[in-house]
Coordinates of C-alpha atoms in Angstrom, one line a residue:
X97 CA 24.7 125.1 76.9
X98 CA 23.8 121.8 78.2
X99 CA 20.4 120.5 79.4
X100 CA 20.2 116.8 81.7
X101 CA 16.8 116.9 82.9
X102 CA 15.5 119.8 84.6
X103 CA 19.4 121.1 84.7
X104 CA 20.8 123.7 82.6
X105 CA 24.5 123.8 82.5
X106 CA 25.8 126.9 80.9
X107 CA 29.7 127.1 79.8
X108 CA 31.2 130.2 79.2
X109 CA 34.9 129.7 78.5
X110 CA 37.6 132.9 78.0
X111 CA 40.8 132.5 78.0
X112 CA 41.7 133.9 82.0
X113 CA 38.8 131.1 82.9
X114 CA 40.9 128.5 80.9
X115 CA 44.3 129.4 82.6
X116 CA 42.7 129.2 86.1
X117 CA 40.8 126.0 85.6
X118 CA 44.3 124.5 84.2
X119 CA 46.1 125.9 86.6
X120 CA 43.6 124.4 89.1
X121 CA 43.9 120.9 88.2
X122 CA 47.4 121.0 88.2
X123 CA 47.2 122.6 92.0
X124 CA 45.2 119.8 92.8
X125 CA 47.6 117.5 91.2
X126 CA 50.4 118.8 93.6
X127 CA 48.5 118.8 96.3
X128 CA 47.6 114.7 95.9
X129 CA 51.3 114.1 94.7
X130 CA 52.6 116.2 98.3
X131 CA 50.7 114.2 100.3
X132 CA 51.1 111.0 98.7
X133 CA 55.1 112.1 99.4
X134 CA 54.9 113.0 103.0
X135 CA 53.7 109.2 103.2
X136 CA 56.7 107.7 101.7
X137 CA 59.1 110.0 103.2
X138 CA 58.2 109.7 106.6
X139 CA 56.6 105.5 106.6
X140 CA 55.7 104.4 109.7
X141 CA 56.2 107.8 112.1
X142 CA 52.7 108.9 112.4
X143 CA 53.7 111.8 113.8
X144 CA 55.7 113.4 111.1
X145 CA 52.9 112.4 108.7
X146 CA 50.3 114.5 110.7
X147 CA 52.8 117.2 111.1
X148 CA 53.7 116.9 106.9
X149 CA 50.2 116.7 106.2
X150 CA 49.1 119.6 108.3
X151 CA 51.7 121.8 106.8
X152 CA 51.1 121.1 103.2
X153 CA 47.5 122.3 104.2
X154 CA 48.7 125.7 105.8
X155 CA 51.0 126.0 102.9
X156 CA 48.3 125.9 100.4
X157 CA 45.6 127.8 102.4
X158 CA 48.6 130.8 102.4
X159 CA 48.4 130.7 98.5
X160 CA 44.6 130.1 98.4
X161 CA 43.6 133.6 96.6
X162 CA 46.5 133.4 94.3
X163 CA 45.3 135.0 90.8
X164 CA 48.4 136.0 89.0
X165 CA 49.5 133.3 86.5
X166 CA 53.1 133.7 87.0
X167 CA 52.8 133.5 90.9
X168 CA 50.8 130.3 90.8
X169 CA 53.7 128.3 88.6
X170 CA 56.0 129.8 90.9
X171 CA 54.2 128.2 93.8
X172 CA 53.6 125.2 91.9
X173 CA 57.5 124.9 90.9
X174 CA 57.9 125.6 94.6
X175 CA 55.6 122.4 95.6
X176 CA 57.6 120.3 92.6
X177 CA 61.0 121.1 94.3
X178 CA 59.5 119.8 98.0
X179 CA 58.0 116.8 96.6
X180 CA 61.5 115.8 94.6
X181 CA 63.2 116.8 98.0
X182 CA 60.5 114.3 100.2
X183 CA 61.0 111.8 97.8
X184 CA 65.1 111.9 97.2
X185 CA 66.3 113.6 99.8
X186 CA 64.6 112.8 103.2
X187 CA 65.9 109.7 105.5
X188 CA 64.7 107.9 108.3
X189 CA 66.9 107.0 111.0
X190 CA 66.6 104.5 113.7
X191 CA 67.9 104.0 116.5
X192 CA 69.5 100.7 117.8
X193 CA 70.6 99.0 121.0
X194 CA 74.2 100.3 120.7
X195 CA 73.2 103.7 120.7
X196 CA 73.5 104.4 117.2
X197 CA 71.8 104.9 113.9
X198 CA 70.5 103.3 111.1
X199 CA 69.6 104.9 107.9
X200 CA 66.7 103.4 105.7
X201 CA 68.1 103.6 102.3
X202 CA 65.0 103.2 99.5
X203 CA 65.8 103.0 95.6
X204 CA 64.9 106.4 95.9
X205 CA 67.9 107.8 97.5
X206 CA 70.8 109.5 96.2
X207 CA 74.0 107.3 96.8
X208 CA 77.2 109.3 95.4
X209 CA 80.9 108.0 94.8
X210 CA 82.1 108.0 98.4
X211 CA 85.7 109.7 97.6
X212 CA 87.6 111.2 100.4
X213 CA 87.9 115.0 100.9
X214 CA 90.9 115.7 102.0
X215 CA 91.8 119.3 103.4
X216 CA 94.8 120.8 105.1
X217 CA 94.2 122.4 108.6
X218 CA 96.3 126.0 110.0
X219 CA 99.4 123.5 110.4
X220 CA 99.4 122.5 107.1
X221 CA 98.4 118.5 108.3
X222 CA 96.0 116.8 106.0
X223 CA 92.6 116.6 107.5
X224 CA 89.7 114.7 106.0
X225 CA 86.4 116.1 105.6

């Protein structure tokens, strides 16, 4: 118990209250993190951030009255694996004057050994991938 003034703050702390209020912070946590994200992944196109932010918002009102430990850190594992994918895995393309497209490539994006595939087709020809 805790008095400020004419308040009176009473704490009652069992274990299920711990988990949730843990588990609380760390929804909150995500949540920030999502939206901070959607911002980086989709600079500059207001558009998709309204649409990002609006979804991360139906997203979490659908798991609102989540209760059951293991579903909520399988919804917050969820969230981790779409931030990682905003962040890593999402590019913007523009378009340009020759009718093509230019990728914005951050320090944040994957680049990979750029071997050729090579495959053979019905004919037995050598066909790259």
């Amino acid at each position: 118990q805790v008095r400020t003034g004419n308040t009176c703050l009473v704490f009652v702390w069992r274990e299920s209250t711990t988990i949730l209020m843990s588990s609380k912070a760390a929804v909150l946590g995500l949540y920030r993190r999502l939206l901070r994200a959607r911002v980086i992944a989709f600079e500059n196109d207001a558009l998709a951030i309204a649409a990002g932010q609006n979804r991360i918002k139906t997203e979490f009102m659908k798991n609102a009255e989540l209760d059951d430990e293991k579903k909520i850190k399988k919804a917050l594992r969820v969230g981790d694996d779409v931030e990682k994918l905003l962040l890593n895995n999402v590019m913007q393309a523009e378009s340009t004057n020759e009718g093509n497209y230019r990728l914005k490539i951050t320090d944040r994006t994957p680049l990979m050994d750029n071997a050729t595939l090579k495959d053979q087709n019905q004919d037995g020809d050598a066909v790259i991938v």
